[in-house]
Each structure stands twice: as structure tokens, then as C-alpha cells.
Tab-separated table of C-alpha atoms in Angstrom:
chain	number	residue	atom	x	y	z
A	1	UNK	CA	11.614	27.173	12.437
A	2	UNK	CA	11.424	27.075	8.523
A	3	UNK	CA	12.410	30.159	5.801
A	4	UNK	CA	8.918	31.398	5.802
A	5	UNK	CA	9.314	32.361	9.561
A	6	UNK	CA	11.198	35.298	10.063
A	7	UNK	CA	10.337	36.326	13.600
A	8	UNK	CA	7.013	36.508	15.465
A	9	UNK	CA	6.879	40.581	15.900
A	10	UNK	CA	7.238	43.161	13.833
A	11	UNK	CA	6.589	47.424	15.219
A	12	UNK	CA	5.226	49.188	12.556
A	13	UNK	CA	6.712	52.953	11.765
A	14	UNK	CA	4.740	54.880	14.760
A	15	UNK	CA	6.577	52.200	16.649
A	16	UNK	CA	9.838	53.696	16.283
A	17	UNK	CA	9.166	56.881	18.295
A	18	UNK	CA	11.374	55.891	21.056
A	19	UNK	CA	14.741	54.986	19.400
A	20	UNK	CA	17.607	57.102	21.426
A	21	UNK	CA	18.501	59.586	18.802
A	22	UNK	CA	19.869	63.007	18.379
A	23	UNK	CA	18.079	65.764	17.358
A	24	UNK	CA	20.737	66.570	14.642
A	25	UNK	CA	20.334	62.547	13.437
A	26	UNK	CA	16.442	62.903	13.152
A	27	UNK	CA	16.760	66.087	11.474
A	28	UNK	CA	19.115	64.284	8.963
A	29	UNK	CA	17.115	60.886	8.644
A	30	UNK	CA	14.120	63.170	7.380
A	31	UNK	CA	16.037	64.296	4.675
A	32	UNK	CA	15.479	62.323	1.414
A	33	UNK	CA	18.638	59.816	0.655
A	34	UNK	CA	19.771	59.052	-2.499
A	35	UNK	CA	19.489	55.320	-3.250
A	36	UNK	CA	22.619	53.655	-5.342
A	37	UNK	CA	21.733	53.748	-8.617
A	38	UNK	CA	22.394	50.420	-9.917
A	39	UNK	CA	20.806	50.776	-13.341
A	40	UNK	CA	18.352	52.796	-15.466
A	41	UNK	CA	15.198	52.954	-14.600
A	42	UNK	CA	14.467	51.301	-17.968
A	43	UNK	CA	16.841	48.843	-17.142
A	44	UNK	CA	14.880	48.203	-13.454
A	45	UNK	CA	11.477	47.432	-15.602
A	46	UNK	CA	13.014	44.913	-17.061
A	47	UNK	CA	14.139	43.298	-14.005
A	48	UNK	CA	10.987	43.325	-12.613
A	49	UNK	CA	9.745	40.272	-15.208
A	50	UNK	CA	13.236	38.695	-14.593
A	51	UNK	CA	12.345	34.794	-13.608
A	52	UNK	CA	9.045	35.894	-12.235
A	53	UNK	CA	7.707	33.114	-14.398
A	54	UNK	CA	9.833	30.366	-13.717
A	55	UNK	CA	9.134	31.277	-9.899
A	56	UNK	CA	5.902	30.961	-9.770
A	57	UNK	CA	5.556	27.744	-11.539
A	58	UNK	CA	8.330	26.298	-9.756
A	59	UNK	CA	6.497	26.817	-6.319
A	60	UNK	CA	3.074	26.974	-7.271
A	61	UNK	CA	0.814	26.473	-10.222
A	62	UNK	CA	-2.907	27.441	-9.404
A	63	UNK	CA	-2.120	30.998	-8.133
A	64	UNK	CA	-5.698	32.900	-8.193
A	65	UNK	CA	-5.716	36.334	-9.480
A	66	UNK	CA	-6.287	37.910	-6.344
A	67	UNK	CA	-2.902	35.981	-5.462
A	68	UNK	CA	-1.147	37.149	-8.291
A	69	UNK	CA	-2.156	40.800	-7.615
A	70	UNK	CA	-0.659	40.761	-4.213
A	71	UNK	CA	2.425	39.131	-5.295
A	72	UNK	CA	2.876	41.695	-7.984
A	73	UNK	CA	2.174	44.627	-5.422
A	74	UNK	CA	4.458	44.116	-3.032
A	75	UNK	CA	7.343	42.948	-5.459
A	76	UNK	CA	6.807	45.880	-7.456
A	77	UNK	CA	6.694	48.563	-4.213
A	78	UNK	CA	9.635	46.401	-2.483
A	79	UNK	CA	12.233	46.676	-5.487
A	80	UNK	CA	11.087	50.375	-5.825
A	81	UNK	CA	11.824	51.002	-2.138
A	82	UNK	CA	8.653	51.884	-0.293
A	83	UNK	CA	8.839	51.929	3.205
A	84	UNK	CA	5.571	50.409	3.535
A	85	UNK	CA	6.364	47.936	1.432
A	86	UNK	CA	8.813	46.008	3.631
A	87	UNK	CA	7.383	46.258	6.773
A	88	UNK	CA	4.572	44.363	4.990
A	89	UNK	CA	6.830	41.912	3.056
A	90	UNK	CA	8.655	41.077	6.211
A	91	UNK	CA	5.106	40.600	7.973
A	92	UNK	CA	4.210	38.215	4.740
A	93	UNK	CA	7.140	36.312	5.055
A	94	UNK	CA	6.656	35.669	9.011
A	95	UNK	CA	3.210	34.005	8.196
A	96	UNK	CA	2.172	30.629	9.796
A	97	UNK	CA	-0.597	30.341	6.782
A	98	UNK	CA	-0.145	27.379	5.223
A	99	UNK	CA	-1.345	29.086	2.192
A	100	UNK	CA	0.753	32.360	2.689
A	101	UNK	CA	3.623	30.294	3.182
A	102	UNK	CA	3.474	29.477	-0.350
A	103	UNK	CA	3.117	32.440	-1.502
A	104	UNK	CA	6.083	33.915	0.235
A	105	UNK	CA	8.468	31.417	-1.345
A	106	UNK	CA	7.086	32.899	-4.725
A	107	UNK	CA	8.091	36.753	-3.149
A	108	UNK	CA	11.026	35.081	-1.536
A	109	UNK	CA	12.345	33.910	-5.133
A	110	UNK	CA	11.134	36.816	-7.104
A	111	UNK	CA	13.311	38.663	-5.050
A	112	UNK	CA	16.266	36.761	-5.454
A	113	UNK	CA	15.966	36.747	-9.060
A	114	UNK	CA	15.802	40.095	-8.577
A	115	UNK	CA	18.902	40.754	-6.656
A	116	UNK	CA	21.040	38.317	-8.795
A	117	UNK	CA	20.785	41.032	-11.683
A	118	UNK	CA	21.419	43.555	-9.559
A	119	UNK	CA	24.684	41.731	-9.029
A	120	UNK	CA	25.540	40.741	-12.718
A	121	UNK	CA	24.539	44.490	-13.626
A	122	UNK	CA	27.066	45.785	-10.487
A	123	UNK	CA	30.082	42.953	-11.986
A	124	UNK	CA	29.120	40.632	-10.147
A	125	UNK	CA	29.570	41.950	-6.664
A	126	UNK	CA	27.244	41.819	-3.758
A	127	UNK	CA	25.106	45.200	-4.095
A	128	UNK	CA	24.999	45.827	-0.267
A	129	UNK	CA	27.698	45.549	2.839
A	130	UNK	CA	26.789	43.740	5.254
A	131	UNK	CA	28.521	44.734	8.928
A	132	UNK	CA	27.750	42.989	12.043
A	133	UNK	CA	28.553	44.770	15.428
A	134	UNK	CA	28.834	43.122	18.500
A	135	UNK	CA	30.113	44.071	21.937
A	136	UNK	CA	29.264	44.685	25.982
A	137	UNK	CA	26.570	46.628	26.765
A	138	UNK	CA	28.716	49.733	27.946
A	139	UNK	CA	30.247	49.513	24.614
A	140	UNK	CA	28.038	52.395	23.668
A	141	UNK	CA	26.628	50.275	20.232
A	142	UNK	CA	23.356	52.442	20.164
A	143	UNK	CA	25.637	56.097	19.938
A	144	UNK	CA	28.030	53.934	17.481
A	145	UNK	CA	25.276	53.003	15.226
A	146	UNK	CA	24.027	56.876	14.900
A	147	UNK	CA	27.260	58.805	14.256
A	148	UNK	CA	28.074	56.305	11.678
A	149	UNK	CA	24.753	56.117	10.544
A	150	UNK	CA	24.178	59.874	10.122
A	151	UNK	CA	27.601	60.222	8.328
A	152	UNK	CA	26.416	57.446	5.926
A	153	UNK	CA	22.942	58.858	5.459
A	154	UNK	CA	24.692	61.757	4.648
A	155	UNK	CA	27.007	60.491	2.338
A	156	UNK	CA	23.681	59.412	0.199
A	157	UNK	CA	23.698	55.259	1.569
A	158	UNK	CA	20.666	53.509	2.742
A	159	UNK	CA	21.247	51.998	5.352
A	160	UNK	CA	19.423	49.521	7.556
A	161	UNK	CA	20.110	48.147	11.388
A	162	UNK	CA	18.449	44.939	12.341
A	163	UNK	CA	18.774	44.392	16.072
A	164	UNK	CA	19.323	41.276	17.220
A	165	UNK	CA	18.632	40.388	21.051
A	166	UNK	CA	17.525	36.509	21.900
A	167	UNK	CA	17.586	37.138	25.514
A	168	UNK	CA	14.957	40.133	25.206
A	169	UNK	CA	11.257	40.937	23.352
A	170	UNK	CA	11.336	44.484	23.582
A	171	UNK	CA	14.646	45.457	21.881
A	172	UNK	CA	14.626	45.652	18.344
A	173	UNK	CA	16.374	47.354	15.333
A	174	UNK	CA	15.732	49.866	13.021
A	175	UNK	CA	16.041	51.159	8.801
A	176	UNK	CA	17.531	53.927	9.230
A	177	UNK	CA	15.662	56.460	7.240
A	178	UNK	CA	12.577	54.199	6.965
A	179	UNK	CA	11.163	54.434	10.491
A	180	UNK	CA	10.694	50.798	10.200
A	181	UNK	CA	11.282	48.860	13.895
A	182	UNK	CA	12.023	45.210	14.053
A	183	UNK	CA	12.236	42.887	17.162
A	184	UNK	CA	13.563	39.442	18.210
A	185	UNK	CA	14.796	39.326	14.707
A	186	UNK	CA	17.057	36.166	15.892
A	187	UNK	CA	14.819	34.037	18.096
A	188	UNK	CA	13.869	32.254	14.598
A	189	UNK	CA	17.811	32.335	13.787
A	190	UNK	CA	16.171	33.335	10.791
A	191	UNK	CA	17.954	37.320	10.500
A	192	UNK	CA	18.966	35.934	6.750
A	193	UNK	CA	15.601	36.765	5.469
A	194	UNK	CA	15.216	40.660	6.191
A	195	UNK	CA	18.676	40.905	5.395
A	196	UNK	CA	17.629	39.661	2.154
A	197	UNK	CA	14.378	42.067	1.594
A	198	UNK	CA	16.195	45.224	3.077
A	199	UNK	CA	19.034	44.374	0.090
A	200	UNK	CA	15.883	44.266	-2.689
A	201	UNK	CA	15.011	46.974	-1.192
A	202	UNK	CA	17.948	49.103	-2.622
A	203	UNK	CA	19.675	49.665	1.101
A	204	UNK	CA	23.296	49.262	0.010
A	205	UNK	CA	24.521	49.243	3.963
A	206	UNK	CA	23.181	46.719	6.275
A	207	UNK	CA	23.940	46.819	10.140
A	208	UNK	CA	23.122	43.746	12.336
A	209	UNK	CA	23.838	44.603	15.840
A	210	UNK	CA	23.804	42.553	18.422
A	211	UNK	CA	23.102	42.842	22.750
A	212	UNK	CA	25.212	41.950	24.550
A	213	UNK	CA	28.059	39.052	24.385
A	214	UNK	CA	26.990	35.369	23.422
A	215	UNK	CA	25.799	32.917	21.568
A	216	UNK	CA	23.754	35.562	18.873
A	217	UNK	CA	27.510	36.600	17.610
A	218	UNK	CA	28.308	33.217	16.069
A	219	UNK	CA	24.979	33.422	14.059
A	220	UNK	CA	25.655	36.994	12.930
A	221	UNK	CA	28.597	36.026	11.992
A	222	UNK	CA	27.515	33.830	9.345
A	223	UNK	CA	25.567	36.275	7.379
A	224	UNK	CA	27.653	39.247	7.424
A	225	UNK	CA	30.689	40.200	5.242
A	226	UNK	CA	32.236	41.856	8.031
A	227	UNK	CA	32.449	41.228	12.436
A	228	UNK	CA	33.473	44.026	14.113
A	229	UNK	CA	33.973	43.774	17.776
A	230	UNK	CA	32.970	47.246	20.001
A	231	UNK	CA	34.907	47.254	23.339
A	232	UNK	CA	34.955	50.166	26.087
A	233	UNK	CA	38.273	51.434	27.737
A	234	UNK	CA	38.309	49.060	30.409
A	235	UNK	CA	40.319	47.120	32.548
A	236	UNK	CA	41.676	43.260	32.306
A	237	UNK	CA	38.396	41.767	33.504
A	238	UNK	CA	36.878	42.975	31.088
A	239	UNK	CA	38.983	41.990	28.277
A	240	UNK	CA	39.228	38.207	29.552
A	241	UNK	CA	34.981	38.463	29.818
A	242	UNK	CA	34.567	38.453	25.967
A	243	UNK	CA	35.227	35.022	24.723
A	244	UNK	CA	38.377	33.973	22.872
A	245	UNK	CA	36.006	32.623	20.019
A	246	UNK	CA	34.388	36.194	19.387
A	247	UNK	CA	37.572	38.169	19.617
A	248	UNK	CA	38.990	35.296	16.556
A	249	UNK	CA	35.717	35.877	14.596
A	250	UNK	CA	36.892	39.978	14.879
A	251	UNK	CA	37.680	41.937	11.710
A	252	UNK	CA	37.910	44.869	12.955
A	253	UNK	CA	38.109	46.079	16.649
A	254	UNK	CA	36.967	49.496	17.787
A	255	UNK	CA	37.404	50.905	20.768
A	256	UNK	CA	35.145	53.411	21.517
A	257	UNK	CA	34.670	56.080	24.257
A	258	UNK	CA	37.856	57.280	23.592
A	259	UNK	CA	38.043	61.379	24.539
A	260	UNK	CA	38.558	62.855	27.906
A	261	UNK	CA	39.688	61.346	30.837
A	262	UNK	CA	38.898	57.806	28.911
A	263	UNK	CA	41.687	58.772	26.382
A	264	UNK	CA	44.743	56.831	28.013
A	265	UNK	CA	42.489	53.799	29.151
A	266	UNK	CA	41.123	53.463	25.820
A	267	UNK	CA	44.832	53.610	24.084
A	268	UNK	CA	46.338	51.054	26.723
A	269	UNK	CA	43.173	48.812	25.834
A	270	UNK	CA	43.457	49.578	21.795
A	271	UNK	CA	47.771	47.950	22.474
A	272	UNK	CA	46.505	44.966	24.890
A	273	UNK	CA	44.005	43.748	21.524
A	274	UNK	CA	46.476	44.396	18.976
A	275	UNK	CA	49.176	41.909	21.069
A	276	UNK	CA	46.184	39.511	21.570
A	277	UNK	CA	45.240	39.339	17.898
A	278	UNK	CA	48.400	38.567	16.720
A	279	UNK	CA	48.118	35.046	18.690
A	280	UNK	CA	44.789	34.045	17.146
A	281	UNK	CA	44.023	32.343	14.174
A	282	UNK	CA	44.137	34.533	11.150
A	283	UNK	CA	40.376	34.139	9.220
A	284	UNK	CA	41.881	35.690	5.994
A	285	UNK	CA	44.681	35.504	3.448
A	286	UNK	CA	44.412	39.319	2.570
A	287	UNK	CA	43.276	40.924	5.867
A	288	UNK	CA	44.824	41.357	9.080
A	289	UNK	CA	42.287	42.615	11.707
A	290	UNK	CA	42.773	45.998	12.983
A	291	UNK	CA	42.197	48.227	16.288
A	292	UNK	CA	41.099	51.502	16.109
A	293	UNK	CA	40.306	53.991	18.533
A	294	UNK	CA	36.897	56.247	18.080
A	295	UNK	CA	34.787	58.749	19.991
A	296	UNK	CA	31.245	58.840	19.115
A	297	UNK	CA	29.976	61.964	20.771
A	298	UNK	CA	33.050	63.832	19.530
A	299	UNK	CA	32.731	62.036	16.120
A	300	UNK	CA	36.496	61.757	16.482
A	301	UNK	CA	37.919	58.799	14.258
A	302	UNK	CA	34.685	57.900	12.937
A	303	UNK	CA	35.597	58.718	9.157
A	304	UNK	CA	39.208	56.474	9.114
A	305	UNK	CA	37.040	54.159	10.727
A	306	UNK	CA	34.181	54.145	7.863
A	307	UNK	CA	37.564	54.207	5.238
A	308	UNK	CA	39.313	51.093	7.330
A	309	UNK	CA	35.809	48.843	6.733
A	310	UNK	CA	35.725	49.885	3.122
A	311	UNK	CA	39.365	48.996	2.441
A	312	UNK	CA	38.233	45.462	3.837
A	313	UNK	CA	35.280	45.499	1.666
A	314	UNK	CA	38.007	45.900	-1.572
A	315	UNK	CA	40.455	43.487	-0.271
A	316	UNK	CA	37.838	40.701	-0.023
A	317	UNK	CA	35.825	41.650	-3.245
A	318	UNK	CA	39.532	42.005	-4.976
A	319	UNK	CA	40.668	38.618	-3.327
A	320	UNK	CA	37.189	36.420	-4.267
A	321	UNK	CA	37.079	35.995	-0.696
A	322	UNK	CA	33.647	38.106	0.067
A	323	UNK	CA	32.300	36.044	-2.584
A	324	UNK	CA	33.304	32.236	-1.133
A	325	UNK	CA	32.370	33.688	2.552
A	326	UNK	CA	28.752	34.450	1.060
A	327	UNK	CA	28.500	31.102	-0.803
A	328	UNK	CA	29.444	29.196	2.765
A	329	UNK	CA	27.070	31.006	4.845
A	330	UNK	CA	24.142	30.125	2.006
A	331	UNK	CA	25.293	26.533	2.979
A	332	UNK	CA	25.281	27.070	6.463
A	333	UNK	CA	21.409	28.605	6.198
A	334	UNK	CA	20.709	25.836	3.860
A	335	UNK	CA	21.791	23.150	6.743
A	336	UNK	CA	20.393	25.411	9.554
A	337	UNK	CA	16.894	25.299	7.808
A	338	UNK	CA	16.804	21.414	7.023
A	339	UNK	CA	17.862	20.918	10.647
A	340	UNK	CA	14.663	23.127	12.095
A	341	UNK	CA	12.405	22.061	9.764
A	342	UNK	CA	13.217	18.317	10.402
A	343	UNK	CA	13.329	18.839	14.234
A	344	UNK	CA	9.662	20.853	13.683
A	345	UNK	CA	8.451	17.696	11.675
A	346	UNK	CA	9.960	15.402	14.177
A	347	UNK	CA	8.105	16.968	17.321
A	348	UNK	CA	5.104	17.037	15.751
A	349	UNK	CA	4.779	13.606	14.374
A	350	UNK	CA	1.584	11.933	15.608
A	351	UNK	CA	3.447	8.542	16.649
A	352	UNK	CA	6.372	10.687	18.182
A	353	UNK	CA	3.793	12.897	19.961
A	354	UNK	CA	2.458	9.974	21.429
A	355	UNK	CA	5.426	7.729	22.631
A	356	UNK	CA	7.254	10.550	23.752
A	357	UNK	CA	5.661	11.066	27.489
A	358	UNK	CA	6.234	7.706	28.642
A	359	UNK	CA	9.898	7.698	27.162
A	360	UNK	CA	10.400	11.229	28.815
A	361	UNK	CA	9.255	9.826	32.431
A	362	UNK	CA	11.528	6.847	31.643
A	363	UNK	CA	14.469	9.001	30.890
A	364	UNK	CA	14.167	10.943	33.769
A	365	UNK	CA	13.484	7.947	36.208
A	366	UNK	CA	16.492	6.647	35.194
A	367	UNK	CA	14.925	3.657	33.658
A	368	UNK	CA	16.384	4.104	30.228
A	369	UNK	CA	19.563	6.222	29.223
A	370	UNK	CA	18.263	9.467	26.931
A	371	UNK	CA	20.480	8.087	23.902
A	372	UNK	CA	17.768	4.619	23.762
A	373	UNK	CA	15.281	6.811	23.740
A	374	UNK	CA	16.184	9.181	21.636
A	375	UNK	CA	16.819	6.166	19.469
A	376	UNK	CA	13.390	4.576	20.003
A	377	UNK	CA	11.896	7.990	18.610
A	378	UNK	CA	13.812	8.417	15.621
A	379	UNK	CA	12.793	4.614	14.942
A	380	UNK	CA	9.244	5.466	15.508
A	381	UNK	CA	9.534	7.923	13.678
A	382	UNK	CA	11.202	7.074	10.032
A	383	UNK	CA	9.011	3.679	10.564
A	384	UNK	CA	5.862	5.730	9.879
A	385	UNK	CA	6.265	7.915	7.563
């Protein structure tokens, strides 16, 4: 699935009735929040025109004026952060309109034109934090996600939470503040691209949360600045469940529940991750992963823990680390694109289309072995082209 498809569903605002939260964090969410302010508003004018040009003739050269109109409409309501204008950029973006497709790569890149002077106006660094959370689903992710978020709303951040959940079509994720719901953000693999609008948007904290323990975490983890790793006080079992490969991708461990009679579990659990950490491989020069204890319904720990992410944040922007990781993942979503675009091409191919029954019921008969097919296909297949 290709950079113009984001995912196949998005809830509009009435959709997001049902999130789980408190009255206290609704209360708070309707409160107007104070967007960073990364330059005048003279100054964000002038961005609007930056490399809107060379866009537009770069992907296309006969837009209409009805085209152009659009374009301009939700560019101009997207940067200046209307709600409305997201949900409907993301939905634009999804499109399987050959036409709209186009058109979306001219958004797309007005967008990133965009963002780049945001970042040359903020010294170069990335104007938004992007923190993926992962964990078990008695973790507690979903009371994690509004103590923190309410204390950052509060603090005068935007932020956003993008759910991601492969296995499931009815979970989704929310922008905090915007009332905006999102699902099956990740069965495209394609999470890169709201992450993107939300950022033009002006939300300076991005959340990408994850259900559950799998495969979704290694995908996360390549377009977030920072994995943390949400664990319950439990026993052994449940510490040898999560996968050694999740724990190493870990920059921060929290574990969570910890008040009441959960206090001592959760403490003997916070010194069985700290040993275990110390044996993996280290993913950075300048930061050793921590473990923290929190309680979210006592909001106990929840401001070091807010401090403990931001001192990463420094120590990567300081090192040029945050910078490299985000210039890798770019390449990994460059490779990840070519490689679903080329297998969409591939499957589709009339020739391919049409040779591939027979080879199928030849593979499975046992008559040929699946690598001579496969190698039959791809013959077929660069032969006509």
C-alpha cells in the first residue's frame, strides 16, 4: 500500500463520544490550549507560499482552478490548526482516486515544505516529540495516556494519540483536544503520514500507542523519537511474555499501577527490569534506559516521569542523535513504500494475474518448489513491462 493510503477508516468528531475518559479530563480538553508559538503570525504567512510552487509543478502541471482552490483550503486551515481540517486532510490523503492521489502528493509536499521552516525557524530541531507506548493489555495504556495527557494539555501542549491496533477495526486513537478519532491507523503500515499532518498541524506532542504486544511495536518504533515500554506489577510469566526484542527497543520503562497493595509487586518488578536492561544491547551513546514506577489514578510519579522523557528529548537533540534516528526511519519508509508499491504492481500485473493460478495449484501439488515459481513470475513479469 503506497503514501497516498493512509488507512481505510477514519471516525469523524461525533465519533469520539465513547473514549474512556474522566470527567475532570473532558472538562480540561474543552478548555482552549495554547499552541507553541513557533513564529509570528507574519512570519506564518510567509510560510504558507514557501515551495508551494515548486510543489505543484514538480507533481503536477495542469491543476484546474477548482483543484487549486481545494489545495489552498485545506493547506491554509491545516497549518492554522482547524480541527476540521485534518480529519479531512487525512481522509484526502487515504483516497484510492487516481486523480486525488495526485493531488495529495501536492498537500503531502506543501506540507513538508511547510514543516521544514518550522524546523529552520525552531534551530533546526524537530518541532514535535514523538513517543510511542507499547505494553500488555493490563498495562493500563488508556488511564496512562489521560493523566499524562491532561497534565500536558494543561501545561499548554497539543497533543495527539494515534492508536495503533492491526489485530482489531474498532479500536482507534484520538487528538487530544480535537475530538478527532482514528482507526486501523497501521493496517497500511502507513502511521508516518498522520504523524506528519498532526505535526503541520501545530501539535508539538505526538502519542502512538499501541494494543497489545507484537509485531505493530517494531513499526512504531521506526517513526518515533522515543519507545517506552508500559508493564503491570506482575509476576515472572509475565516478564518472560514480552519479547526480548521489545524490551531492547525500550527507552524508557514504566511501571504502572503502582499504589496500594500493588506497591511492593510493582517495586520488585521496577529491580527485575533494571538487572535485565543492563544485559541488552545499549541503542544509544548518551542514554541509558530507565525504570520508573507511576500510579495513574493517584497521578503519583507522573510529573518525574514527563521530566525523565524530556531529559531524553535534550540528550538526543544535544547529541545529533534524534536527528540521525529521524533521517534512518525516512529511509526505512522510503524502502517500506517501494517494497508495497512494487508488490501492489506485481499482483496486479495482467501476465502475473494470469499465470499465477496454475503456478499456485502447482506449488501446492507439489509439482514445482514455491522458489521456481516465484521465479517464473518475477520473469513474467520484468519480461513485459
Amino acid at each position: 500500500m503506497g503514501l497516498n493510503r493512509v488507512f481505510p477508516i477514519l471516525h469523524r468528531v461525533a465519533a469520539l463520544s465513547s473514549i474512556r475518559s474522566t470527567t475532570a479530563l473532558r472538562h480540561s480538553l474543552c478548555k482552549p490550549t495554547v499552541k507553541l508559538c513557533y513564529a509570528s503570525l507574519c512570519n506564518f504567512q510567509q510560510m504558507k507560499s514557501v515551495s508551494t510552487e515548486t510543489a505543484l509543478s514538480h507533481h503536477i502541471s495542469d491543476l484546474t482552478d477548482r483543484e487549486k482552490r481545494l489545495l489552498t483550503k485545506l493547506y491554509d486551515e491545516l497549518i492554522g490548526g482547524q480541527r476540521a481540517a485534518l480529519t479531512e486532510s487525512i481522509t484526502f490523503v487515504e483516497t484510492q482516486h487516481p486523480r486525488k492521489k495526485e493531488l495529495a502528493q501536492v498537500l503531502l509536499q506543501r506540507m513538508l515544505a511547510f514543516r521544514q521552516e518550522l524546523e529552520k525557524r525552531n534551530g533546526g530541531n524537530p518541532v514535535a516529540f514523538r513517543v510511542g507506548l507499547s505494553g500488555p493489555p493490563s498495562a493500563g495504556k488508556s488511564s496512562f495516556i489521560e493523566v499524562v495527557g491532561k497534565m500536558l494539555t494543561g501545561r499548554g501542549h497539543e497533543v495527539s494519540v494515534l492508536a495503533v491496533d492491526p489485530s482489531s477495526c474498532t479500536t482507534g486513537g484520538s487528538l487530544m483536544g480535537d475530538k478527532t478519532r482514528m482507526t486501523e491507523l497501521s493496517r497500511d503500515m502507513n502511521a508516518y503520514i498522520p504523524i506528519f499532518l498532526c505535526e503541520g498541524a501545530g501539535y508539538d506532542i505526538v502519542l502512538v500507542e499501541t494494543v497489545g504486544v507484537g509485531q505493530s511495536e517494531f513499526a512504531v518504533a521506526d517513526m518515533v523519537d522515543m519507545f517506552v515500554l508500559l508493564i503491570p506489577p506482575a509476576g515472572g510469566d509475565e516478564l518472560q511474555g514480552i519479547k526480548r526484542g521489545i524490551i531492547e527497543m525500550a527507552d524508557l520503562v514504566v511501571v504502572t499501577k503502582s499504589d496500594g497493595e500493588l506497591f511492593v509487586p510493582a517495586r520488585r518488578i521496577q529491580a527485575e527490569y533494571t538487572s535485565a536492561l543492563k544485559l541488552l544491547r545499549k541503542k544509544s551513546k548518551v542514554w541509558k534506559p530507565k525504570v520508573v514506577r507511576i500510579s495513574s489514578q493517584m497521578g503519583q510519579g507522573v510529573p518525574e516521569l514527563w521530566n525523565t522523557m524530556l531529559q531524553f528529548r535534550d540528550a538526543m537533540l544535544s547529541s545529533g542523535e534524534l536527528r540521525v534516528c529521524r533521517q534512518t526511519q525516512q529511509k526505512v519508509w522510503l524502502w517500506n513504500l517501494i517494497q508495497e508499491n512494487a508488490l501492489r504492481q506485481f499482483q496486479q500485473h495482467p501476465a502475473v494475474c494470469a499465470e499465477l493460478p496454475e503456478l499456485e495449484r502447482r506449488v501446492t501439488c507439489g509439482d514445482i518448489s514455491p522458489g521456481l515459481a516465484a521465479d517464473l513470475l518475477l520473469k513474467v513479469f520484468s519480461t513485459i513491462q
